[in-house]
mmCIF file of C-alpha atoms in Angstrom:
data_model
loop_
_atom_site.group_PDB
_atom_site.id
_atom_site.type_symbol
_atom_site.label_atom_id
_atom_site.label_comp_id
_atom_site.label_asym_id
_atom_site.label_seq_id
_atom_site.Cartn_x
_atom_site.Cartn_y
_atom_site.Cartn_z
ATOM 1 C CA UNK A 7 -14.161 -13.946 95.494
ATOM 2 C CA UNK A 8 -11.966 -13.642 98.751
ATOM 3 C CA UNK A 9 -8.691 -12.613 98.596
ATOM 4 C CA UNK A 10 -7.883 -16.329 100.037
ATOM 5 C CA UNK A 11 -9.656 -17.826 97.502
ATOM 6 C CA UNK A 12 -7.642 -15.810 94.714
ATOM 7 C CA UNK A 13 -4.816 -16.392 95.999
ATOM 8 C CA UNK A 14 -5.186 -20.352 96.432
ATOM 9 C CA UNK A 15 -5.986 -19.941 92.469
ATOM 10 C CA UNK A 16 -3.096 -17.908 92.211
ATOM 11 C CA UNK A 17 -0.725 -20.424 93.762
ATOM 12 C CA UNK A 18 0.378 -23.891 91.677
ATOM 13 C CA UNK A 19 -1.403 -27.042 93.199
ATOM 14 C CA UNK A 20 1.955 -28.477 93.037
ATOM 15 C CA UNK A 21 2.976 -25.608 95.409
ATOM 16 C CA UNK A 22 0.044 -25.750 97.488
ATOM 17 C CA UNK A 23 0.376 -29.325 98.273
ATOM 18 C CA UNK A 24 4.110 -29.071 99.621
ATOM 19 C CA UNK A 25 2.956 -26.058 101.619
ATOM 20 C CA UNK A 26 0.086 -27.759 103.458
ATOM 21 C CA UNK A 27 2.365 -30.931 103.907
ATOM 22 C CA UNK A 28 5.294 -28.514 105.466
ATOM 23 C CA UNK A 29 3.239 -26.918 107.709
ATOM 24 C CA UNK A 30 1.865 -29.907 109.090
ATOM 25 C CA UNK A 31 5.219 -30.734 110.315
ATOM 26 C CA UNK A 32 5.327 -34.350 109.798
ATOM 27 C CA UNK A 33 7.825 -36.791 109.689
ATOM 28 C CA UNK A 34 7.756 -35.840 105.744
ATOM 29 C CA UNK A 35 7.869 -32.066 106.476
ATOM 30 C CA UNK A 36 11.501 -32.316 105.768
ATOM 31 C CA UNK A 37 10.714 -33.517 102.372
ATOM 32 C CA UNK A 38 8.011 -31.269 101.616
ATOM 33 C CA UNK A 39 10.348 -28.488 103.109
ATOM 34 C CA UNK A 40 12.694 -29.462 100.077
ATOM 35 C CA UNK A 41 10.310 -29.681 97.528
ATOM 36 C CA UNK A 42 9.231 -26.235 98.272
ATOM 37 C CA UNK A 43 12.602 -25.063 98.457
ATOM 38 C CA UNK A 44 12.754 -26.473 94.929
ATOM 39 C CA UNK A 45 9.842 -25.536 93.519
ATOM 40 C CA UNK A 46 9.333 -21.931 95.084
ATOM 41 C CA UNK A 47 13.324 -20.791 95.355
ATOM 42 C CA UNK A 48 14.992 -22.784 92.985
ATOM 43 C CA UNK A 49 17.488 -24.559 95.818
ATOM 44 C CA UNK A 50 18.658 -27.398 94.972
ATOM 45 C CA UNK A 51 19.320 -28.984 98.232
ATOM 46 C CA UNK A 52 19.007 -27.215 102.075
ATOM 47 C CA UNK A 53 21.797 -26.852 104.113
ATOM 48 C CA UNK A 54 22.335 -28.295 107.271
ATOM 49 C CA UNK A 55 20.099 -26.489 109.906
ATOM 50 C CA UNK A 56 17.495 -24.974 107.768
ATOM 51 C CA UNK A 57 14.764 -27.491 107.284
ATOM 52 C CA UNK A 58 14.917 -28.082 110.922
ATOM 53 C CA UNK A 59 14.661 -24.524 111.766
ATOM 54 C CA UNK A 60 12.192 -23.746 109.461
ATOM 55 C CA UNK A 61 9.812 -27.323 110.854
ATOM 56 C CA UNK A 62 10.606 -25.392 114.408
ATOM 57 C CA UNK A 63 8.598 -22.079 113.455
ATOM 58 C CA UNK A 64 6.100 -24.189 111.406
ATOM 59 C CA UNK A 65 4.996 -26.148 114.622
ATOM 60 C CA UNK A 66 4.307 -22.958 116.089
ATOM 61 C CA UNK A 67 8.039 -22.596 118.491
ATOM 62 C CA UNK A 68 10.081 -19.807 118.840
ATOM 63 C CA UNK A 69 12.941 -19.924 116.411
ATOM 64 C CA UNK A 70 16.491 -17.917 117.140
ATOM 65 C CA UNK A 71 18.781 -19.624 114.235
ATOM 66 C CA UNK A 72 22.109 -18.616 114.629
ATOM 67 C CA UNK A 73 24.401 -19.112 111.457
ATOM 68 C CA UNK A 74 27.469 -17.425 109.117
ATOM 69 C CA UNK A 75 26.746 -15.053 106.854
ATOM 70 C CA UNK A 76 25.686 -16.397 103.701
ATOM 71 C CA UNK A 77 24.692 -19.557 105.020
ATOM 72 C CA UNK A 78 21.197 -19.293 104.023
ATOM 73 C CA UNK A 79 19.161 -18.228 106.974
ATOM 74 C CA UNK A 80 16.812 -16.091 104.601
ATOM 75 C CA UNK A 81 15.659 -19.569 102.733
ATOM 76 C CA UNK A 82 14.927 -20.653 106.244
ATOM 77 C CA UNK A 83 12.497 -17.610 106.704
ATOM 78 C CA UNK A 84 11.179 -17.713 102.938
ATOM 79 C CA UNK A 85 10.037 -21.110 103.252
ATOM 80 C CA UNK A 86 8.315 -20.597 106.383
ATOM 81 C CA UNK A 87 6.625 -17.723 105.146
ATOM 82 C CA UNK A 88 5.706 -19.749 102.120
ATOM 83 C CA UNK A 89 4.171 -22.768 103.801
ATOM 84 C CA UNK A 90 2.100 -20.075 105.967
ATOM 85 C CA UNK A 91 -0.947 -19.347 105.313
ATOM 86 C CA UNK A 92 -1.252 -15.272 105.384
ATOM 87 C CA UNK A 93 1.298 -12.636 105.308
ATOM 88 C CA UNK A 94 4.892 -13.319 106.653
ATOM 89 C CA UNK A 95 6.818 -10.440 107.936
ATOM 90 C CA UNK A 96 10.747 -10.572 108.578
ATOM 91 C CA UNK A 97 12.371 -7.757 110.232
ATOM 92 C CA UNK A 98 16.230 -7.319 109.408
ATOM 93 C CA UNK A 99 18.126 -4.431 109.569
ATOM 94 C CA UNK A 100 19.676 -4.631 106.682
ATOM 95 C CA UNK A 101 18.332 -2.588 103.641
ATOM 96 C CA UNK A 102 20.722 -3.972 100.553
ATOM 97 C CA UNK A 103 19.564 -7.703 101.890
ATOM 98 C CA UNK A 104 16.302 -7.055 101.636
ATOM 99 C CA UNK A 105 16.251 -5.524 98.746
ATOM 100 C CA UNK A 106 18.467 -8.343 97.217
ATOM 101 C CA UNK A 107 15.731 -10.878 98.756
ATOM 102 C CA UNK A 108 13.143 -9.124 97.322
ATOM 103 C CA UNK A 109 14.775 -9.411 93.630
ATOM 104 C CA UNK A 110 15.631 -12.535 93.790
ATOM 105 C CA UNK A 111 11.874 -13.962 94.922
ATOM 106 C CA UNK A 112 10.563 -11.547 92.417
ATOM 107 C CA UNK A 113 13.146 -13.255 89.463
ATOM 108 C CA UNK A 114 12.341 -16.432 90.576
ATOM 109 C CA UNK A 115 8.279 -15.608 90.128
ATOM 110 C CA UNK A 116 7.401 -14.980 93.479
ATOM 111 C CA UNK A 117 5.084 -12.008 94.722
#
């Protein structure tokens, strides 16, 4: 077995389907963006800017998103990596957040 093929059994179908629908970036990418937000990170709603910057680096654009602090730009690269197929990698600079990002995936079931 491939590791593709253990990780597709690895993954929930409900999962799977809102990550193939997201990355599609259709007119209901939004939505699926929300259910995987949901369903993978326990959010109950997206704030404003995310779901379109996240449908921006699904279609394939360059993304610079430009917000606060704590006004959840690391959901915005979580669910990207999510609805991608293969490994995501996010560079920050900051050790504590990505250790805190880390725990927090890894509380909320996510490997």
């Amino acid at each position: 077995m491939t590791a593709r093929q253990k990780q597709k059994l690895a993954t929930p179908p409900k999962r799977r389907r809102a990550q193939k629908a997201a990355a599609k970036g259709r007119s209901k990418g939004k939505a699926a963006l929300k259910r995987l937000a949901r369903d993978a990170l326990g959010l109950a709603e997206l704030r404003p800017g995310q779901a379109e910057a996240a449908l921006s680096v699904l279609s394939g654009r360059d993304t610079l998103l430009v917000m606060p602090t704590g006004a959840g730009k690391s959901a915005v690269y979580q669910l990207a990596g999510l609805a991608l197929d293969g490994p995501t990698v996010v560079v920050s600079p900051l050790i504590a957040l990505q250790h805190d990002q880390v725990s927090r995936l890894a509380a909320l079931g996510q490997r």
